[in-house]
Amino acid sequence: AQKVTQAQTEISVVEKEDVTLDCVYETRDTTYYLFWYKQPPSGELVFLIRRNSFDEQNEISGRYSWNFQKSTSSFNFTITASQVVDSAVYFCALTSGGYNKLIFGAGTRLAVHP
Amino acid sequence: SQTIHQWPATLVQPVGSPLSLECTVEGTSNPNLYWYRQAAGRGLQLLFYSVGIGQISSEVPQNLSASRPQDRQFILSSKKLLLSDSGFYLCAWRGLAGNGVGETQYFGPGTRLLVL
């Protein structure tokens, strides 16, 4: 069975702090895809990144970076120099096989205070 | 570019009333379409997906049904709402957004449903 665990329910930081959101996944498939989405207070899910299981290169996009480690089945997300606009719920998700079912973690609520 | 619309944005309905939520996608053809539900403070659960007109797959048994009468239209319905149907309903389409990312699911703005 596939599963995504985001153990951190809520994180609170002060602006300009770095923060890492953890994501651990379980799958028996050898080919799979991992995602991060951001859900701001408006509710819409905003796509952030997709990573293929065969590509373990870490990725950096501005203040965002992602660390994919197959050895520990983790796909962690780091925000550097956090800003108030980063306040949102962040979801990690997994899909494989027919690609039609995204398995979401429970989400991590990030609050960035000025 | 592709856009996805959902309406209504919010809805308050009495228990036992019918429901119809609509989702439409623009800028793409024959997309895979999805309905998710997010209960308050919870993660997202896939309810239905469709790979083409008239083709619906249900992920969980429930009080809801889905239909796809047109290529880019996906409708979520219920004949009689339950209190437990309250939640945030998100429609998504799967495709290539043209940014080199690969196939990804992209979500609409959602409908907040409160059943009283």
Tab-separated table of C-alpha atoms in Angstrom, chain A residues 35 37 39-47 49-50 52 89 91 95 98-102 104-107 109, chain B residues 32 34 36 38 41-46 49 51 59 88 90 94 99 101-109 112:
chain	number	residue	atom	x	y	z
A	35	PHE	CA	4.926	16.254	-5.390
A	37	TYR	CA	1.632	21.524	-3.135
A	39	GLN	CA	-2.503	25.590	0.055
A	40	PRO	CA	-2.760	29.247	1.052
A	41	PRO	CA	-5.743	30.493	3.095
A	42	SER	CA	-7.742	30.933	-0.121
A	43	GLY	CA	-7.822	27.140	-0.401
A	44	GLU	CA	-6.558	26.542	-3.898
A	45	LEU	CA	-3.765	23.989	-4.177
A	46	VAL	CA	-0.727	25.447	-5.885
A	47	PHE	CA	1.688	23.033	-7.527
A	49	ILE	CA	7.363	20.613	-7.649
A	50	ARG	CA	7.283	17.135	-9.156
A	52	ASN	CA	10.579	11.339	-10.522
A	89	VAL	CA	-0.589	24.369	4.522
A	91	PHE	CA	1.063	18.894	1.198
A	95	THR	CA	1.576	8.688	-7.323
A	98	GLY	CA	-1.678	4.426	-13.615
A	99	TYR	CA	-0.875	7.875	-12.356
A	100	ASN	CA	-4.485	8.647	-11.609
A	101	LYS	CA	-4.393	8.587	-7.861
A	102	LEU	CA	-2.479	11.129	-5.836
A	104	PHE	CA	-1.631	12.994	-0.053
A	105	GLY	CA	-0.062	13.392	3.335
A	106	ALA	CA	-2.080	15.070	6.073
A	107	GLY	CA	-0.314	18.361	5.449
A	109	ARG	CA	0.534	24.045	8.530
B	32	ASN	CA	-7.991	13.358	-17.104
B	34	TYR	CA	-10.512	14.445	-10.777
B	36	TYR	CA	-11.118	15.465	-4.355
B	38	GLN	CA	-10.865	17.867	1.907
B	41	GLY	CA	-8.299	20.329	8.850
B	42	ARG	CA	-7.604	17.128	6.959
B	43	GLY	CA	-5.764	16.001	3.877
B	44	LEU	CA	-7.263	15.379	0.456
B	45	GLN	CA	-9.129	12.269	-0.579
B	46	LEU	CA	-9.717	11.287	-4.185
B	49	TYR	CA	-11.614	10.416	-11.735
B	51	VAL	CA	-10.273	9.571	-18.414
B	59	GLU	CA	-12.483	5.573	-5.412
B	88	PHE	CA	-13.923	21.569	0.501
B	90	LEU	CA	-11.450	20.410	-5.392
B	94	ARG	CA	-3.919	16.172	-15.278
B	99	ASN	CA	6.753	24.127	-18.416
B	101	VAL	CA	7.719	19.531	-15.495
B	102	GLY	CA	5.985	16.447	-16.852
B	103	GLU	CA	2.423	15.356	-16.217
B	104	THR	CA	1.013	16.837	-13.063
B	105	GLN	CA	-2.364	17.398	-11.503
B	106	TYR	CA	-3.448	21.029	-11.377
B	107	PHE	CA	-6.242	22.123	-9.092
B	108	GLY	CA	-9.154	24.501	-9.365
B	109	PRO	CA	-10.122	27.103	-6.756
B	112	ARG	CA	-16.711	25.081	0.115
